Amino acid sequence: MRKLINDPRQVAREMLEGLADTLPGLALLEEENVLLRADFPIGGLRDKVALISGGGSGHEPAHAGYIGHGMLDAAAVGDVFTSPSVDTVLAAIRAVAGPKGVLLIIKNYTGDRLNFGLAAELARAEGIAVDSVVVADDVALRDTVEPARRRGIAGTVLVHKIAGAAAASGADLAEVAAAARQAAEQVATMGVGLGACTVPATGRPSFQLDSGEAELGLGIHGEAGVRRVATPSAADLCATLLDAILQDRGWLPGQRVALLVNGLGGTPPMELAIVARAALAHLRLRGLLVERAWSGNFMTALEMPGCSLSLLALDDQRLSWLDQATLAPAWPGAGRIPAQRQLRATAASAAEAPPQGPALPGLRRAALAAAAALDAAEPLLTELDAACGDGDLGISMQRGAAAIRALPDAAWSAPDIALRAVGQALRQAIAGSSGPFYSTALLRAARRLETVPAPGARDWAAAFKDGVAAIAELGGAQVGDRTMLDALSPAADAFSTALEAGHPPAAAWRAALEAAEHGCAATAAMRPRLGRASYLGERTLGVPDAGASAALVWLKVLAG
């Protein structure tokens, strides 16, 4: 179990103490796992209905992250995936209750309903006005249980926001409860898990998934879904989740909605943004009017990979409540989105205008052969780069190869034009270090050839050496630093030396290849001095440098 914890039995309390230590707007009850607003007056709130939610820990930022003016006033927290006790909920009620009473927002799980419900009865016996709203937004169980038994999951956060705004407006307990209850009835959620999470007390994943599988329709306690499916693309996943929601609710084109894209704890923001893109596109395709949207971690299941999508039907009043300001630290903001993606044309310089003139077929054939070889070498280059870097070199070279193939015929009208065109294409296609290095080398080589109408072998050798020198200047590397220069520099020197010695071009290139092969092989025994691999030190030993290996791939093809 890889978790940054001290004692599995104390994770909830230590987490709450950490939140209270770092968020000045929160206070922690000494004897109970309850967080509440630090600005509360003694004797509870006097001017508004108090809102309390909560549940097991492990769902962060829920529920403590939604404490603040405009949302919750307190959160009662249990152990990981375990309902807070009756005494914990009662302590929260006593801490915040004022003349206007308390509303409990409860996710539809047996433990939560029992413990929050009994705490409410005990509070009423003490003379505290308490009402409750149960959220059951999980449509995954639509074919399994009746609506009243569905689980409460990420849509609960939207109910927090609606109720919080209604309470902040000064509404009485019945009015706040009605607003929250209507929101709970108009929110629906569907989720998918791409893997399990590990509860600290058990120390092992809650279920096992084979490669390429996903659990469709899951709760927020690490449980499996309602069925196992092949891992879909983001677009297919969003279509499946959203269609299930729309079918369940019967919402038709023209329906106004808010969208919540929720990560389950182990899904990076990059993937959530891709999901948000696909979700918005699918909803618009179905004719729904998405007026607000948020993407991020709102209600998680520890480190579980996966996501859920929630839709809340809107009217003018609910939209107004969503738009009201809140000081809750985890609420992400207004959620306003453009009616459509805003695009701007990219300005191009005159120097990058498409070249004109007839193509040189031999030059193009050589470049296309190099592109094909880089395509075929993708698995090897990915493996080598993953051993010492971030593993993206193989796919980067494939993008570069595709960019070369996409060049127009006129790009091959002269050697210097071709080198510039390939350099520009690689610069635009490869965002990592390889793109700038190759682009710089090709631009420098093109300058050598621009005044040579029909370059011979020695002209190409000089251009080759110029390009290698440009890489060294740009990156600050030299031979022996474990970079692409360990293959390219010996090859350029050997090619030029062999030609100067009177060898024919084919023999000179064979000498260049032999030098490049020796240089590349030698990198396996080198400690890297530059780049991401330099952070690994001796752990890179035994594996040849990926950049040098990529250079060797296309150098070999040019021999033909």
Coordinates of C-alpha atoms in Angstrom, one line a residue:
M1 CA 0.0 0.0 0.0
R2 CA 1.5 3.3 -1.2
K3 CA -0.1 6.0 0.9
L4 CA 1.2 9.0 2.7
I5 CA -0.4 8.3 6.1
N6 CA 0.7 7.6 9.6
D7 CA -1.8 5.3 11.2
P8 CA -4.7 3.8 9.1
R9 CA -7.0 4.2 12.1
Q10 CA -6.3 7.9 12.4
V11 CA -6.5 9.1 8.7
A12 CA -9.9 10.9 9.1
R13 CA -8.9 12.9 12.2
E14 CA -5.4 13.7 10.9
M15 CA -6.9 14.8 7.5
L16 CA -9.4 17.1 9.3
E17 CA -6.6 18.6 11.4
G18 CA -4.6 19.2 8.3
L19 CA -7.5 21.0 6.7
A20 CA -8.0 23.1 9.8
D21 CA -4.3 23.9 9.9
T22 CA -4.3 25.1 6.3
L23 CA -7.7 26.7 5.7
P24 CA -8.3 29.8 7.9
G25 CA -12.0 29.7 7.2
L26 CA -12.5 26.3 9.0
A27 CA -12.6 25.3 12.7
L28 CA -12.5 21.8 14.1
L29 CA -14.5 20.5 17.0
E30 CA -12.2 19.2 19.7
E31 CA -14.0 16.0 20.6
E32 CA -15.7 15.2 17.3
N33 CA -14.8 14.9 13.6
V34 CA -16.7 18.0 12.6
L35 CA -15.5 20.9 10.6
L36 CA -17.4 24.1 10.6
R37 CA -17.1 27.7 9.6
A38 CA -14.6 29.6 11.7
D39 CA -16.7 32.8 11.7
F40 CA -19.6 31.3 13.6
P41 CA -20.9 33.2 16.5
I42 CA -21.3 31.5 19.9
G43 CA -24.7 29.9 20.0
G44 CA -25.0 29.2 16.3
L45 CA -26.2 31.2 13.3
R46 CA -28.7 33.9 14.0
D47 CA -29.6 35.1 10.5
K48 CA -29.8 32.0 8.3
V49 CA -30.7 28.4 8.0
A50 CA -27.6 26.3 8.8
L51 CA -26.6 23.6 6.3
I52 CA -24.8 20.4 7.3
S53 CA -23.7 17.5 5.0
G54 CA -21.1 14.9 5.4
G55 CA -20.3 11.2 5.2
G56 CA -17.3 9.0 5.2
S57 CA -13.9 10.5 4.5
G58 CA -12.1 9.6 1.3
H59 CA -14.3 11.8 -0.9
E60 CA -12.3 14.9 -0.6
P61 CA -12.8 17.8 -1.4
A62 CA -16.3 16.7 -0.3
H63 CA -17.5 17.6 2.2
A64 CA -15.2 19.9 4.1
G65 CA -14.2 21.8 0.9
Y66 CA -17.8 23.1 0.5
I67 CA -17.9 24.8 3.9
G68 CA -18.1 28.5 3.6
H69 CA -20.5 31.4 3.2
G70 CA -22.9 30.4 0.3
M71 CA -22.6 26.7 0.8
L72 CA -22.3 24.4 3.8
D73 CA -21.9 25.6 7.4
A74 CA -20.5 22.3 8.8
A75 CA -19.5 18.8 7.7
A76 CA -19.7 15.7 9.8
V77 CA -17.0 13.2 8.8
G78 CA -16.6 9.5 9.4
D79 CA -13.8 7.1 8.8
V80 CA -12.9 6.2 5.2
F81 CA -16.1 5.3 3.4
T82 CA -18.0 5.0 6.7
S83 CA -20.9 7.2 7.9
P84 CA -20.2 9.6 10.7
S85 CA -21.7 8.4 14.0
V86 CA -25.0 9.8 15.4
D87 CA -23.0 11.7 18.1
T88 CA -20.8 13.3 15.4
V89 CA -23.8 14.5 13.4
L90 CA -25.5 15.7 16.6
A91 CA -22.4 17.6 17.6
A92 CA -22.5 19.3 14.2
I93 CA -26.1 20.3 14.6
R94 CA -25.6 21.7 18.1
A95 CA -22.6 23.7 16.9
V96 CA -24.3 25.6 14.1
A97 CA -28.0 25.6 14.9
G98 CA -29.7 28.9 15.4
P99 CA -33.3 30.2 15.5
K100 CA -33.8 29.5 11.8
G101 CA -32.9 25.8 12.2
V102 CA -30.8 23.3 10.4
L103 CA -31.1 21.4 7.1
L104 CA -29.2 18.1 6.7
I105 CA -28.2 17.1 3.1
I106 CA -27.8 13.3 3.1
K107 CA -26.4 11.0 0.4
N108 CA -28.7 8.0 0.0
Y109 CA -26.7 5.3 1.9
T110 CA -28.2 3.3 4.7
G111 CA -25.6 4.3 7.3
D112 CA -25.9 8.0 6.4
R113 CA -29.7 7.9 6.5
L114 CA -29.8 6.1 9.8
N115 CA -27.1 8.2 11.6
F116 CA -28.2 11.6 10.3
G117 CA -31.8 10.6 10.8
L118 CA -31.4 9.6 14.4
A119 CA -29.3 12.7 15.1
A120 CA -32.1 14.8 13.7
E121 CA -34.6 13.2 16.0
L122 CA -32.4 13.8 19.0
A123 CA -31.9 17.4 18.0
R124 CA -35.6 18.0 17.6
A125 CA -36.1 16.6 21.1
E126 CA -33.8 19.4 22.3
G127 CA -35.9 22.0 20.6
I128 CA -33.8 22.4 17.4
A129 CA -35.7 22.8 14.1
V130 CA -34.2 20.2 11.7
D131 CA -35.2 19.1 8.3
S132 CA -33.4 16.8 5.8
V133 CA -33.1 16.2 2.1
V134 CA -31.8 12.9 0.7
V135 CA -29.9 12.9 -2.6
A136 CA -30.2 9.8 -4.8
D137 CA -28.8 10.9 -8.2
D138 CA -27.2 7.7 -9.4
V139 CA -29.0 6.5 -12.6
A140 CA -26.7 3.5 -12.9
L141 CA -29.2 1.6 -10.7
R142 CA -32.2 2.5 -12.7
D143 CA -32.8 -1.1 -13.8
T144 CA -31.9 -2.5 -10.4
V145 CA -33.7 -0.6 -7.7
E146 CA -36.6 1.9 -7.4
P147 CA -35.6 5.6 -7.5
A148 CA -35.9 6.0 -3.8
R149 CA -33.1 3.5 -3.2
R150 CA -30.6 4.9 -5.7
R151 CA -27.2 6.1 -4.3
G152 CA -26.2 9.7 -3.7
I153 CA -23.0 10.6 -5.6
A154 CA -21.4 13.7 -7.2
G155 CA -24.7 15.5 -8.0
T156 CA -24.9 16.1 -4.2
V157 CA -22.4 18.9 -4.7
L158 CA -24.8 20.8 -6.9
V159 CA -27.5 20.4 -4.3
H160 CA -25.1 21.9 -1.7
K161 CA -24.7 24.9 -3.9
I162 CA -28.4 25.4 -4.5
A163 CA -29.3 25.0 -0.9
G164 CA -26.4 27.2 0.2
A165 CA -27.5 30.0 -2.0
A166 CA -31.1 29.7 -0.9
A167 CA -30.0 29.8 2.8
A168 CA -27.7 32.8 2.2
S169 CA -30.6 34.7 0.7
G170 CA -32.4 34.6 4.0
A171 CA -35.0 31.9 3.1
D172 CA -36.6 30.0 6.0
L173 CA -36.1 26.3 6.7
A174 CA -39.1 25.1 4.7
E175 CA -38.0 27.2 1.7
V176 CA -34.4 26.1 1.8
A177 CA -35.5 22.5 2.1
A178 CA -37.8 22.8 -0.8
A179 CA -35.1 24.3 -3.0
A180 CA -32.7 21.5 -2.1
R181 CA -35.3 18.9 -2.5
Q182 CA -36.2 20.1 -6.0
A183 CA -32.6 20.3 -7.0
A184 CA -32.1 16.7 -5.7
E185 CA -35.0 15.6 -7.9
Q186 CA -33.6 17.4 -10.9
V187 CA -30.0 16.1 -10.8
A188 CA -28.7 12.8 -12.3
T189 CA -25.3 11.2 -12.3
M190 CA -23.6 8.3 -14.1
G191 CA -20.0 7.2 -13.5
V192 CA -17.3 4.8 -14.7
G193 CA -14.3 3.4 -13.0
L194 CA -11.1 2.5 -14.8
G195 CA -9.6 0.8 -11.7
A196 CA -10.0 0.3 -8.0
C197 CA -8.9 2.3 -5.0
T198 CA -7.3 1.0 -1.8
V199 CA -8.9 1.7 1.6
P200 CA -6.1 2.3 4.2
A201 CA -7.6 -0.1 6.7
T202 CA -7.6 -3.0 4.2
G203 CA -4.4 -2.3 2.3
R204 CA -5.5 -3.8 -1.0
P205 CA -7.6 -2.8 -4.0
S206 CA -11.3 -3.2 -3.6
F207 CA -11.6 -5.1 -6.9
Q208 CA -9.5 -6.2 -9.9
L209 CA -9.8 -5.1 -13.5
D210 CA -8.0 -6.7 -16.4
S211 CA -6.2 -4.5 -18.9
G212 CA -8.7 -2.9 -21.3
E213 CA -11.7 -3.2 -18.9
A214 CA -13.8 -0.6 -17.1
E215 CA -16.6 -0.7 -14.5
L216 CA -19.6 1.1 -15.8
G217 CA -21.9 2.7 -13.2
L218 CA -20.2 2.8 -9.8
G219 CA -20.7 4.5 -6.5
I220 CA -18.1 6.5 -4.5
H221 CA -16.9 3.8 -2.1
G222 CA -14.6 1.8 -4.2
E223 CA -17.3 -0.6 -5.2
A224 CA -17.5 -2.2 -8.6
G225 CA -20.1 -1.0 -11.1
V226 CA -23.3 -2.6 -12.5
R227 CA -21.4 -4.2 -15.4
R228 CA -17.9 -4.6 -16.8
V229 CA -17.2 -3.2 -20.3
A230 CA -14.3 -2.8 -22.6
T231 CA -12.5 0.5 -21.9
P232 CA -14.1 3.1 -24.2
S233 CA -12.7 6.2 -25.8
A234 CA -13.6 9.4 -24.0
A235 CA -16.1 10.3 -26.7
D236 CA -17.8 6.9 -26.5
L237 CA -17.8 7.0 -22.7
C238 CA -19.5 10.3 -22.6
A239 CA -22.1 9.2 -25.1
T240 CA -22.9 6.1 -22.9
L241 CA -23.0 8.0 -19.6
L242 CA -25.1 11.0 -20.9
D243 CA -27.5 8.9 -22.9
A244 CA -28.2 6.8 -19.8
I245 CA -29.0 10.1 -17.9
L246 CA -31.2 11.5 -20.7
Q247 CA -33.1 8.3 -21.1
D248 CA -33.7 8.0 -17.4
R249 CA -34.9 11.6 -17.1
G250 CA -36.6 11.9 -20.4
W251 CA -35.1 15.3 -21.1
L252 CA -35.7 16.5 -24.6
P253 CA -33.9 19.0 -26.9
G254 CA -34.1 22.5 -25.6
Q255 CA -33.7 21.4 -21.9
R256 CA -31.5 23.8 -20.0
V257 CA -28.8 22.0 -17.9
A258 CA -25.6 22.4 -15.9
L259 CA -22.8 19.9 -16.3
L260 CA -20.5 18.6 -13.7
V261 CA -17.5 16.6 -14.8
N262 CA -16.2 14.9 -11.7
G263 CA -12.9 13.0 -11.3
L264 CA -12.8 10.1 -8.8
G265 CA -9.4 11.0 -7.5
G266 CA -7.0 9.2 -9.8
T267 CA -7.9 10.9 -13.1
P268 CA -5.6 13.8 -14.1
P269 CA -7.0 17.2 -15.2
M270 CA -5.9 16.6 -18.8
E271 CA -8.2 13.6 -19.1
L272 CA -11.1 15.4 -17.3
A273 CA -10.7 18.2 -19.8
I274 CA -10.9 15.7 -22.7
V275 CA -14.0 14.2 -21.1
A276 CA -15.6 17.7 -20.7
R277 CA -14.9 18.5 -24.3
A278 CA -16.6 15.2 -25.4
A279 CA -19.5 15.7 -23.0
L280 CA -20.3 19.2 -24.2
A281 CA -20.1 18.1 -27.8
H282 CA -22.5 15.2 -27.2
L283 CA -25.0 17.3 -25.2
R284 CA -25.1 19.9 -27.9
L285 CA -25.5 17.2 -30.5
R286 CA -28.5 16.0 -28.6
G287 CA -29.9 19.5 -28.5
L288 CA -29.5 20.3 -24.8
L289 CA -28.6 23.8 -23.7
V290 CA -25.6 23.7 -21.4
E291 CA -25.6 26.9 -19.5
R292 CA -23.0 26.1 -16.9
A293 CA -20.2 23.5 -16.7
W294 CA -17.4 22.6 -14.3
S295 CA -14.6 20.1 -14.5
G296 CA -12.4 18.8 -11.7
N297 CA -12.4 16.6 -8.5
F298 CA -15.6 17.3 -6.6
M299 CA -16.5 14.0 -4.9
T300 CA -13.8 11.4 -5.1
A301 CA -13.2 7.8 -4.1
L302 CA -9.6 8.1 -2.7
E303 CA -7.3 7.5 -5.7
M304 CA -9.8 5.7 -8.0
P305 CA -9.3 6.4 -11.7
G306 CA -12.4 7.2 -13.5
C307 CA -15.1 9.9 -13.6
S308 CA -18.7 10.7 -13.4
L309 CA -21.0 13.1 -15.3
S310 CA -23.8 14.9 -13.5
L311 CA -26.6 17.0 -15.2
L312 CA -28.8 19.4 -13.3
A313 CA -32.0 20.6 -15.0
L314 CA -32.1 24.4 -14.8
D315 CA -34.7 27.1 -14.5
D316 CA -34.1 30.8 -13.9
Q317 CA -34.1 30.4 -10.1
R318 CA -31.7 27.5 -9.9
L319 CA -29.4 29.2 -12.4
S320 CA -29.4 32.3 -10.2
W321 CA -28.5 30.2 -7.1
L322 CA -25.6 28.5 -9.0
D323 CA -24.3 31.9 -9.9
Q324 CA -24.3 33.4 -6.4
A325 CA -20.9 33.8 -4.9
T326 CA -19.6 31.4 -2.2
L327 CA -16.4 31.4 -0.1
A328 CA -16.3 27.6 0.0
P329 CA -12.7 26.7 -1.0
A330 CA -13.5 23.8 -3.3
W331 CA -16.2 25.4 -5.3
P332 CA -14.5 26.2 -8.7
G333 CA -16.3 29.4 -9.7
A334 CA -19.0 30.6 -11.9
G335 CA -18.9 27.8 -14.5
R336 CA -19.8 30.1 -17.4
I337 CA -18.8 28.7 -20.8
P338 CA -18.8 30.2 -24.3
A339 CA -21.6 29.3 -26.6
Q340 CA -18.9 27.6 -28.8
R341 CA -15.2 27.1 -28.8
Q342 CA -13.4 30.4 -29.5
L343 CA -10.7 30.0 -32.2
R344 CA -8.3 32.5 -33.6
A345 CA -6.3 32.2 -36.8
T346 CA -2.5 31.6 -36.2
A347 CA -0.4 34.3 -37.9
A348 CA 2.3 33.0 -40.2
S349 CA 5.4 34.9 -41.4
A350 CA 6.1 35.5 -45.0
A351 CA 9.2 33.3 -44.6
E352 CA 6.9 30.3 -43.9
A353 CA 4.8 30.7 -47.1
P354 CA 4.5 27.5 -49.1
P355 CA 7.4 27.2 -51.5
Q356 CA 6.9 27.0 -55.3
G357 CA 8.6 25.0 -58.0
P358 CA 8.9 21.4 -59.3
A359 CA 9.8 18.7 -56.9
L360 CA 13.1 16.8 -56.7
P361 CA 12.0 13.2 -56.5
G362 CA 15.2 11.8 -55.1
L363 CA 15.2 14.2 -52.1
R364 CA 11.6 13.4 -51.4
R365 CA 12.1 9.7 -51.6
A366 CA 14.9 9.9 -49.0
A367 CA 12.8 11.9 -46.6
L368 CA 9.8 9.6 -47.0
A369 CA 12.0 6.6 -46.3
A370 CA 13.3 8.2 -43.2
A371 CA 9.7 8.9 -42.1
A372 CA 8.7 5.3 -42.7
A373 CA 11.6 4.1 -40.7
L374 CA 10.8 6.3 -37.7
D375 CA 7.2 5.0 -37.9
A376 CA 8.4 1.4 -37.7
A377 CA 10.8 2.2 -34.9
E378 CA 8.1 3.7 -32.6
P379 CA 7.9 0.7 -30.1
L380 CA 11.7 0.6 -29.7
L381 CA 12.1 4.4 -29.3
T382 CA 9.2 4.5 -26.8
E383 CA 10.7 1.7 -24.8
L384 CA 14.2 3.3 -24.7
D385 CA 12.7 6.7 -23.8
A386 CA 10.5 5.3 -21.1
A387 CA 13.5 3.7 -19.4
C388 CA 15.3 7.0 -19.0
G389 CA 12.7 9.7 -19.7
D390 CA 9.0 10.3 -20.2
G391 CA 8.4 7.8 -22.9
D392 CA 7.1 10.1 -25.6
L393 CA 9.9 10.0 -28.1
G394 CA 8.4 7.2 -30.2
I395 CA 5.1 9.0 -30.7
S396 CA 6.9 12.3 -31.2
M397 CA 8.9 10.8 -34.0
Q398 CA 5.7 9.4 -35.5
R399 CA 4.1 12.9 -35.5
G400 CA 7.2 14.2 -37.2
A401 CA 7.0 11.5 -39.8
A402 CA 3.4 12.3 -40.5
A403 CA 4.3 16.0 -40.9
I404 CA 7.0 15.1 -43.4
R405 CA 4.6 13.0 -45.5
A406 CA 2.0 15.9 -45.5
L407 CA 4.4 18.4 -47.1
P408 CA 3.3 19.5 -50.6
D409 CA 5.2 18.6 -53.7
A410 CA 6.6 22.1 -54.0
A411 CA 8.4 21.7 -50.7
W412 CA 10.9 19.5 -52.5
S413 CA 11.8 22.0 -55.2
A414 CA 15.3 22.6 -54.0
P415 CA 17.6 21.2 -51.2
D416 CA 17.5 24.3 -49.1
I417 CA 13.8 24.7 -49.5
A418 CA 13.3 21.1 -48.6
L419 CA 15.4 21.4 -45.5
R420 CA 13.5 24.5 -44.3
A421 CA 10.1 22.9 -45.0
V422 CA 11.0 19.8 -43.1
G423 CA 12.4 21.9 -40.2
Q424 CA 9.3 23.9 -40.0
A425 CA 7.1 20.8 -40.1
L426 CA 9.1 19.1 -37.3
R427 CA 9.0 22.3 -35.2
Q428 CA 5.2 22.4 -35.4
A429 CA 4.7 18.6 -35.0
I430 CA 7.1 17.8 -32.2
A431 CA 6.6 19.8 -29.0
G432 CA 9.4 18.2 -27.0
S433 CA 13.1 18.9 -27.3
S434 CA 13.6 16.8 -30.5
G435 CA 11.5 19.2 -32.5
P436 CA 13.5 22.4 -31.8
F437 CA 16.8 20.4 -32.1
Y438 CA 16.0 19.0 -35.5
S439 CA 14.4 22.2 -36.8
T440 CA 17.5 24.2 -35.8
A441 CA 19.8 21.8 -37.4
L442 CA 17.8 21.8 -40.7
L443 CA 17.6 25.5 -40.8
R444 CA 21.4 25.9 -40.3
A445 CA 22.0 23.2 -43.0
A446 CA 19.7 25.0 -45.4
R447 CA 21.7 28.2 -45.0
R448 CA 24.8 26.3 -46.1
L449 CA 23.0 25.1 -49.3
E450 CA 20.9 28.1 -50.3
T451 CA 23.7 29.5 -52.6
V452 CA 24.6 26.1 -54.0
P453 CA 22.3 25.3 -57.0
A454 CA 23.4 21.7 -57.3
P455 CA 25.1 20.6 -54.1
G456 CA 27.6 17.7 -54.2
A457 CA 28.6 15.3 -51.5
R458 CA 31.1 17.7 -49.9
D459 CA 28.4 20.4 -49.8
W460 CA 26.0 18.0 -48.0
A461 CA 28.8 17.0 -45.6
A462 CA 29.4 20.6 -44.7
A463 CA 25.7 21.2 -44.3
F464 CA 25.6 18.1 -42.1
K465 CA 28.4 19.4 -39.8
D466 CA 26.7 22.8 -39.6
G467 CA 23.4 21.2 -38.5
V468 CA 25.2 19.1 -35.8
A469 CA 27.0 22.2 -34.6
A470 CA 23.6 24.1 -34.3
I471 CA 22.3 21.3 -32.1
A472 CA 25.3 21.5 -29.8
E473 CA 25.0 25.3 -29.6
L474 CA 21.2 25.2 -28.9
G475 CA 21.3 22.5 -26.2
G476 CA 24.8 23.1 -24.7
A477 CA 25.7 19.4 -25.1
Q478 CA 28.8 17.8 -26.4
V479 CA 29.9 14.3 -27.4
G480 CA 29.9 12.1 -24.2
D481 CA 26.9 13.7 -22.6
R482 CA 24.5 10.9 -23.8
T483 CA 22.4 12.8 -26.3
M484 CA 21.7 12.5 -30.0
L485 CA 25.0 14.2 -30.6
D486 CA 26.8 11.0 -29.7
A487 CA 25.5 9.5 -32.9
L488 CA 25.3 12.6 -35.1
S489 CA 28.6 14.2 -34.4
P490 CA 30.8 11.1 -35.1
A491 CA 28.7 10.5 -38.3
A492 CA 29.2 14.0 -39.6
D493 CA 32.9 13.9 -38.8
A494 CA 33.4 10.5 -40.4
F495 CA 31.5 11.5 -43.6
S496 CA 33.5 14.6 -44.1
T497 CA 36.8 12.9 -43.3
A498 CA 36.1 10.1 -45.7
L499 CA 35.2 12.4 -48.5
E500 CA 38.3 14.5 -47.9
A501 CA 40.4 11.3 -48.2
G502 CA 38.9 10.6 -51.6
H503 CA 36.4 7.9 -50.8
P504 CA 33.3 7.8 -53.0
P505 CA 30.1 9.2 -51.4
A506 CA 28.6 5.7 -50.8
A507 CA 31.7 4.5 -49.0
A508 CA 32.0 7.7 -47.0
W509 CA 28.4 7.3 -45.8
R510 CA 29.1 3.7 -44.7
A511 CA 31.9 5.2 -42.6
A512 CA 29.5 7.7 -41.2
L513 CA 27.0 5.0 -40.3
E514 CA 29.6 2.9 -38.6
A515 CA 30.7 5.9 -36.5
A516 CA 27.1 6.6 -35.6
E517 CA 26.5 3.0 -34.5
H518 CA 29.5 3.0 -32.3
G519 CA 28.5 6.4 -30.8
C520 CA 25.0 5.3 -30.1
A521 CA 26.1 2.0 -28.5
A522 CA 28.6 3.9 -26.3
T523 CA 25.7 5.9 -24.8
A524 CA 24.6 2.8 -22.8
A525 CA 27.7 3.2 -20.6
M526 CA 27.4 7.0 -20.2
R527 CA 25.8 9.0 -17.4
P528 CA 23.6 11.7 -18.8
R529 CA 24.6 15.3 -18.2
L530 CA 21.7 17.1 -19.7
G531 CA 17.9 16.6 -20.1
R532 CA 15.4 14.7 -18.1
A533 CA 17.5 11.5 -18.1
S534 CA 20.2 13.4 -16.1
Y535 CA 17.9 13.3 -13.1
L536 CA 18.2 9.5 -13.0
G537 CA 22.0 9.3 -12.8
E538 CA 23.4 5.7 -12.9
R539 CA 19.9 4.2 -13.3
T540 CA 20.2 5.0 -17.0
L541 CA 23.3 2.7 -17.5
G542 CA 22.9 -0.2 -19.7
V543 CA 20.3 1.4 -22.0
P544 CA 21.3 3.3 -25.1
D545 CA 20.1 6.9 -25.4
A546 CA 16.8 7.2 -27.2
G547 CA 17.7 10.4 -29.0
A548 CA 20.8 8.8 -30.4
S549 CA 18.9 5.7 -31.4
A550 CA 16.3 7.8 -33.2
A551 CA 19.1 9.5 -35.2
L552 CA 20.6 6.2 -36.1
V553 CA 17.2 5.0 -37.5
W554 CA 17.0 7.7 -40.1
L555 CA 20.7 7.8 -40.8
K556 CA 20.6 4.1 -41.8
V557 CA 17.8 4.7 -44.3
L558 CA 19.6 7.6 -46.0
A559 CA 22.3 5.1 -47.0
G560 CA 19.9 3.6 -49.4

